[in-house]
């Protein structure tokens, strides 16, 4: 693994336009369970029953009770881990330009990263389904569910539910960045949720080096130029350290 990390660091340190695609796995070490894989939320609840927009419209109180309320409790406590911090270190070193994240937890920004595309929206914001007023999730009272706006509308997290479209500006910018980067780091994603999973394919086809970080193989592993198989916290810290060392030497 050490040799692989050194090779990956040499590739990254020589690049000026690196983009990262992150998924739920990068936040597992911050105490947030992923959807799929070991310990994933889907082992406990049926996604189509609770994370689909049709389910929310049919019974918002139930979806708030089973899924969103517990997500709020977990996300309220979560803090950036070594992997989020390592991406900030790569940005500070002038290597990493943008993070495209599928996560809604805000932990990249909390670690200091400046250019973060929240592909699936942000849990930090709640939006009224009627008047579109927005509220901070942190200040929300959950005495009765679903929480309501002063106008009488139901509040929903400003995230992309299954069955909803990715905000077109996020999709367009991510596609352009994927096509224009010279390396893409793909960290902690099962690479199964489209269209996010397609970004590394665009990068690869446009000539970028694709480096995957995940303890398990994914459908992307065969396409990737390198697979660093391990937990994001450890792998990314070592990688950032190695890149910083190389930059100091050059
Ligand atoms: P996923 O749940 O489908 O897959 C998680 C991946 O992370 C798996 O491949 C797993 O092997 C890997 N993983 C587990 N522990 C890891 C670790 N310590 N280090 C590195 N990788 C690890 O996640 P996804 O591909 O992001 O897709 C799920 C969707 O669910 C996303 O679109 C996202 O919006 C949403 N989601 C977000 C959060 C969050 O905001 N933190 C949490 C759960 C789900």
Short mmCIF file of C-alpha atoms and ligand atoms in Angstrom, two decimals:
data_model
loop_
_atom_site.label_atom_id
_atom_site.label_comp_id
_atom_site.label_asym_id
_atom_site.label_seq_id
_atom_site.Cartn_x
_atom_site.Cartn_y
_atom_site.Cartn_z
CA UNK A 1 0.00 0.00 0.00
CA UNK A 2 2.82 2.44 0.85
CA UNK A 3 4.29 2.09 -2.64
CA UNK A 4 0.85 2.61 -4.24
CA UNK A 5 0.26 5.73 -2.17
CA UNK A 6 3.68 7.06 -3.18
CA UNK A 7 2.85 6.44 -6.86
CA UNK A 8 -0.53 8.15 -6.50
CA UNK A 9 1.12 11.10 -4.74
CA UNK A 10 3.65 11.46 -7.57
CA UNK A 11 0.80 11.57 -10.10
CA UNK A 12 -1.19 14.14 -8.07
CA UNK A 13 1.78 16.37 -7.23
CA UNK A 14 2.55 16.69 -10.94
CA UNK A 15 -1.03 17.75 -11.76
CA UNK A 16 -2.51 21.20 -11.44
CA UNK A 17 -6.15 20.46 -12.07
CA UNK A 18 -7.41 17.70 -9.80
CA UNK A 19 -11.09 17.15 -9.00
CA UNK A 20 -12.46 14.87 -6.26
CA UNK A 21 -15.76 12.99 -6.31
CA UNK A 22 -16.81 11.93 -2.83
CA UNK A 23 -19.59 9.72 -1.49
CA UNK A 24 -21.06 8.58 1.79
CA UNK A 25 -17.96 6.45 2.58
CA UNK A 26 -15.78 9.50 3.24
CA UNK A 27 -18.06 10.46 6.14
CA UNK A 28 -18.32 6.99 7.72
CA UNK A 29 -15.38 7.77 10.01
CA UNK A 30 -17.30 10.88 11.15
CA UNK A 31 -20.03 8.55 12.43
CA UNK A 32 -22.45 8.89 9.50
CA UNK A 33 -23.59 5.52 8.16
CA UNK A 34 -23.50 5.05 4.37
CA UNK A 35 -26.54 3.87 2.42
CA UNK A 36 -25.03 0.71 0.95
CA UNK A 37 -22.37 -1.71 2.16
CA UNK A 38 -21.58 -2.98 5.65
CA UNK A 39 -23.51 -1.12 8.38
CA UNK A 40 -25.40 0.78 5.67
CA UNK A 41 -28.79 2.34 6.31
CA UNK A 42 -30.38 0.18 3.63
CA UNK A 43 -29.85 -2.88 5.85
CA UNK A 44 -32.43 -1.32 8.20
CA UNK A 45 -34.87 0.56 6.00
CA UNK A 46 -36.25 0.25 2.50
CA UNK A 47 -34.93 3.15 0.38
CA UNK A 48 -37.89 3.29 -1.93
CA UNK A 49 -40.17 3.46 1.09
CA UNK A 50 -38.41 6.41 2.69
CA UNK A 51 -35.94 8.18 0.39
CA UNK A 52 -38.10 8.51 -2.72
CA UNK A 53 -39.92 11.79 -3.35
CA UNK A 54 -43.19 9.92 -3.91
CA UNK A 55 -42.89 8.42 -0.42
CA UNK A 56 -42.28 11.87 1.07
CA UNK A 57 -45.27 13.40 -0.71
CA UNK A 58 -47.48 10.48 0.32
CA UNK A 59 -46.53 10.53 4.01
CA UNK A 60 -44.12 13.34 5.01
CA UNK A 61 -44.63 12.72 8.74
CA UNK A 62 -43.55 9.08 8.39
CA UNK A 63 -40.45 9.95 6.31
CA UNK A 64 -39.52 12.67 8.79
CA UNK A 65 -39.98 10.25 11.67
CA UNK A 66 -38.09 7.27 10.26
CA UNK A 67 -35.38 8.86 8.11
CA UNK A 68 -34.93 12.63 8.35
CA UNK A 69 -35.17 13.05 12.13
CA UNK A 70 -32.50 10.45 12.79
CA UNK A 71 -30.32 11.89 10.01
CA UNK A 72 -30.55 15.27 11.75
CA UNK A 73 -29.44 13.74 15.08
CA UNK A 74 -26.44 12.07 13.42
CA UNK A 75 -25.43 15.06 11.27
CA UNK A 76 -25.76 17.52 14.19
CA UNK A 77 -22.98 15.60 15.98
CA UNK A 78 -20.72 14.86 12.99
CA UNK A 79 -17.37 16.60 12.55
CA UNK A 80 -14.91 16.44 9.62
CA UNK A 81 -12.50 13.51 9.80
CA UNK A 82 -8.93 13.04 8.54
CA UNK A 83 -10.11 12.41 4.96
CA UNK A 84 -12.09 15.68 4.73
CA UNK A 85 -9.07 17.47 6.21
CA UNK A 86 -6.69 15.76 3.74
CA UNK A 87 -8.75 17.09 0.81
CA UNK A 88 -8.47 20.58 2.28
CA UNK A 89 -4.68 20.05 2.55
CA UNK A 90 -4.57 19.10 -1.16
CA UNK A 91 -6.54 22.25 -2.01
CA UNK A 92 -4.18 24.37 0.09
CA UNK A 93 -1.22 22.78 -1.72
CA UNK A 94 -2.67 24.04 -5.02
CA UNK A 95 -3.40 20.53 -6.34
CA UNK A 96 -7.13 20.03 -5.78
CA UNK A 97 -9.46 22.53 -7.44
CA UNK A 98 -13.01 21.34 -6.74
CA UNK A 99 -14.88 18.67 -4.78
CA UNK A 100 -18.03 17.21 -6.28
CA UNK A 101 -19.76 15.59 -3.33
CA UNK A 102 -22.79 13.34 -3.24
CA UNK A 103 -22.97 13.96 0.50
CA UNK A 104 -25.41 16.34 2.10
CA UNK A 105 -23.54 16.64 5.42
CA UNK A 106 -21.52 19.86 4.81
CA UNK A 107 -18.34 18.26 6.22
CA UNK A 108 -16.06 19.31 3.34
CA UNK A 109 -16.90 22.97 3.94
CA UNK A 110 -16.48 22.43 7.70
CA UNK A 111 -12.96 21.10 6.98
CA UNK A 112 -12.15 24.31 5.08
CA UNK A 113 -12.68 23.30 1.43
CA UNK A 114 -13.79 26.30 -0.60
CA UNK A 115 -15.13 25.00 -3.90
CA UNK A 116 -17.63 22.23 -3.14
CA UNK A 117 -20.43 21.23 -5.50
CA UNK A 118 -23.21 19.68 -3.41
CA UNK A 119 -24.50 17.42 -6.16
CA UNK A 120 -27.38 16.07 -4.04
CA UNK A 121 -28.08 19.29 -2.15
CA UNK A 122 -27.55 20.22 1.48
CA UNK A 123 -29.17 18.91 4.63
CA UNK A 124 -28.24 22.14 6.44
CA UNK A 125 -31.19 23.87 4.76
CA UNK A 126 -34.92 23.10 4.93
CA UNK A 127 -37.24 24.42 2.26
CA UNK A 128 -40.99 25.07 2.42
CA UNK A 129 -42.74 23.04 -0.25
CA UNK A 130 -45.31 25.82 -0.74
CA UNK A 131 -43.65 29.25 -0.43
CA UNK A 132 -40.01 28.03 -0.86
CA UNK A 133 -38.83 29.95 2.22
CA UNK A 134 -35.66 28.41 3.63
CA UNK A 135 -34.66 27.64 7.23
CA UNK A 136 -31.52 26.40 8.94
CA UNK A 137 -31.91 22.74 9.88
CA UNK A 138 -29.99 23.37 13.11
CA UNK A 139 -32.63 25.80 14.38
CA UNK A 140 -35.58 23.53 13.63
CA UNK A 141 -37.95 22.35 16.38
CA UNK A 142 -39.20 18.82 15.87
CA UNK A 143 -41.96 18.72 18.52
CA UNK A 144 -44.47 17.74 15.88
CA UNK A 145 -43.81 16.13 12.54
CA UNK A 146 -43.57 17.11 9.79
CA UNK A 147 -42.21 20.57 10.70
CA UNK A 148 -44.20 23.34 9.06
CA UNK A 149 -43.49 26.80 7.66
CA UNK A 150 -45.41 29.86 8.99
CA UNK A 151 -47.36 29.76 5.70
CA UNK A 152 -48.68 26.27 6.54
CA UNK A 153 -46.46 24.47 4.01
CA UNK A 154 -44.47 21.34 4.85
CA UNK A 155 -40.70 21.62 5.31
CA UNK A 156 -38.37 19.27 3.46
CA UNK A 157 -34.58 19.06 3.46
CA UNK A 158 -33.01 20.83 0.50
CA UNK A 159 -31.62 17.53 -0.80
CA UNK A 160 -32.27 15.50 -3.93
CA UNK A 161 -34.60 12.62 -3.11
CA UNK A 162 -34.62 9.52 -5.34
CA UNK A 163 -36.95 10.34 -8.23
CA UNK A 164 -35.83 14.00 -8.37
CA UNK A 165 -33.47 15.70 -10.82
CA UNK A 166 -29.98 16.96 -10.01
CA UNK A 167 -29.99 20.80 -10.08
CA UNK A 168 -29.02 21.48 -13.74
CA UNK A 169 -26.28 24.01 -12.83
CA UNK A 170 -24.57 21.43 -10.55
CA UNK A 171 -24.80 18.74 -13.21
CA UNK A 172 -23.48 20.95 -16.01
CA UNK A 173 -20.57 22.30 -13.96
CA UNK A 174 -19.63 18.80 -12.72
CA UNK A 175 -19.65 17.42 -16.27
CA UNK A 176 -17.40 20.28 -17.45
CA UNK A 177 -15.00 19.79 -14.53
CA UNK A 178 -14.87 16.03 -15.11
CA UNK A 179 -14.12 16.56 -18.80
CA UNK A 180 -11.44 19.18 -18.08
CA UNK A 181 -9.54 17.77 -15.07
CA UNK A 182 -6.25 15.94 -15.41
CA UNK A 183 -6.86 13.63 -12.44
CA UNK A 184 -9.95 12.59 -10.49
CA UNK A 185 -9.87 11.22 -6.94
CA UNK A 186 -12.96 9.10 -6.28
CA UNK A 187 -13.42 8.54 -2.55
CA UNK A 188 -15.98 6.47 -0.64
CA UNK A 189 -18.64 6.02 -3.26
CA UNK A 190 -20.28 2.77 -4.34
CA UNK A 191 -20.34 4.35 -7.84
CA UNK A 192 -23.89 3.17 -8.40
CA UNK A 193 -25.98 6.33 -8.06
CA UNK A 194 -26.34 8.03 -11.45
CA UNK A 195 -25.54 10.57 -12.77
CA UNK A 196 -22.80 11.09 -10.12
CA UNK A 197 -21.28 7.70 -10.92
CA UNK A 198 -20.78 8.81 -14.51
CA UNK A 199 -18.37 11.67 -13.63
CA UNK A 200 -15.28 9.39 -13.36
CA UNK A 201 -16.26 7.82 -16.69
CA UNK A 202 -16.30 11.28 -18.31
CA UNK A 203 -12.92 12.07 -16.68
CA UNK A 204 -11.34 8.82 -17.86
CA UNK A 205 -12.65 9.23 -21.42
CA UNK A 206 -11.26 12.77 -21.49
CA UNK A 207 -7.78 11.49 -20.61
CA UNK A 208 -7.66 12.05 -16.83
CA UNK A 209 -6.02 9.66 -14.38
CA UNK A 210 -8.69 8.15 -12.09
CA UNK A 211 -7.65 7.14 -8.55
CA UNK A 212 -10.18 5.34 -6.36
CA UNK A 213 -10.11 5.19 -2.55
CA UNK A 214 -12.48 2.59 -1.05
CA UNK A 215 -12.06 -0.45 1.22
CA UNK A 216 -14.25 -2.49 -1.16
CA UNK A 217 -14.14 -2.95 -4.93
CA UNK A 218 -16.87 -1.09 -6.86
CA UNK A 219 -18.08 -1.08 -10.48
CA UNK A 220 -15.52 1.72 -11.00
CA UNK A 221 -12.50 -0.27 -9.82
CA UNK A 222 -11.88 -1.85 -13.23
CA UNK A 223 -11.95 1.51 -14.98
CA UNK A 224 -9.72 3.26 -12.43
CA UNK A 225 -5.99 3.65 -13.10
CA UNK A 226 -5.29 3.02 -9.42
CA UNK A 227 -7.34 1.56 -6.56
CA UNK A 228 -6.14 2.46 -3.08
CA UNK A 229 -8.08 -0.10 -1.07
CA UNK A 230 -8.51 1.15 2.47
CA UNK A 231 -10.47 3.49 4.69
CA UNK A 232 -10.55 7.09 3.52
CA UNK A 233 -9.18 8.58 6.76
CA UNK A 234 -5.92 6.64 6.72
CA UNK A 235 -5.38 6.51 2.94
CA UNK A 236 -6.12 10.20 2.38
CA UNK A 237 -3.93 11.37 5.30
CA UNK A 238 -0.98 9.37 3.96
CA UNK A 239 -1.66 10.64 0.45
CA UNK A 240 -1.82 14.30 1.52
CA UNK A 241 1.36 13.89 3.58
CA UNK A 242 3.19 12.33 0.64
CA UNK A 243 2.01 15.03 -1.80
CA UNK A 244 3.11 17.78 0.62
CA UNK A 245 6.52 16.08 0.98
CA UNK A 246 7.00 15.88 -2.80
CA UNK A 247 6.00 19.52 -3.30
CA UNK A 248 8.53 20.61 -0.65
CA UNK A 249 11.28 18.63 -2.42
CA UNK A 250 10.56 20.07 -5.89
P1 LIG B 1 -23.05 4.44 -0.77
O1 LIG B 1 -23.69 4.39 0.58
O2 LIG B 1 -23.75 3.87 -1.92
O3 LIG B 1 -21.63 3.69 -0.69
C1 LIG B 1 -20.71 3.94 0.32
C2 LIG B 1 -19.35 3.50 -0.17
O4 LIG B 1 -18.38 3.90 0.81
C3 LIG B 1 -19.20 1.98 -0.35
O5 LIG B 1 -18.58 1.71 -1.60
C4 LIG B 1 -18.26 1.58 0.81
O6 LIG B 1 -17.41 0.49 0.47
C5 LIG B 1 -17.47 2.85 1.01
N1 LIG B 1 -16.92 3.02 2.36
C6 LIG B 1 -17.41 2.58 3.54
N2 LIG B 1 -16.59 2.95 4.55
C7 LIG B 1 -15.58 3.68 3.98
C8 LIG B 1 -14.45 4.35 4.51
N3 LIG B 1 -14.17 4.37 5.83
N4 LIG B 1 -13.63 4.98 3.63
C9 LIG B 1 -13.89 4.97 2.30
N5 LIG B 1 -14.95 4.36 1.75
C10 LIG B 1 -15.79 3.72 2.59
O7 LIG B 1 -22.65 5.94 -0.99
P2 LIG B 1 -22.73 6.84 -2.28
O8 LIG B 1 -22.03 6.18 -3.42
O9 LIG B 1 -22.30 8.18 -1.84
O10 LIG B 1 -24.29 6.91 -2.67
C11 LIG B 1 -25.30 7.04 -1.71
C12 LIG B 1 -26.13 8.31 -1.75
O11 LIG B 1 -26.54 8.52 -0.41
C13 LIG B 1 -25.38 9.54 -2.10
O12 LIG B 1 -25.99 10.03 -3.22
C14 LIG B 1 -25.56 10.52 -0.94
O13 LIG B 1 -26.36 11.62 -1.36
C15 LIG B 1 -26.39 9.83 0.08
N6 LIG B 1 -25.81 9.74 1.44
C16 LIG B 1 -25.13 10.79 1.97
C17 LIG B 1 -24.59 10.70 3.24
C18 LIG B 1 -23.82 11.87 3.80
O14 LIG B 1 -24.14 13.01 3.48
N7 LIG B 1 -22.79 11.64 4.62
C19 LIG B 1 -24.72 9.52 3.98
C20 LIG B 1 -25.45 8.46 3.42
C21 LIG B 1 -25.98 8.59 2.14
#
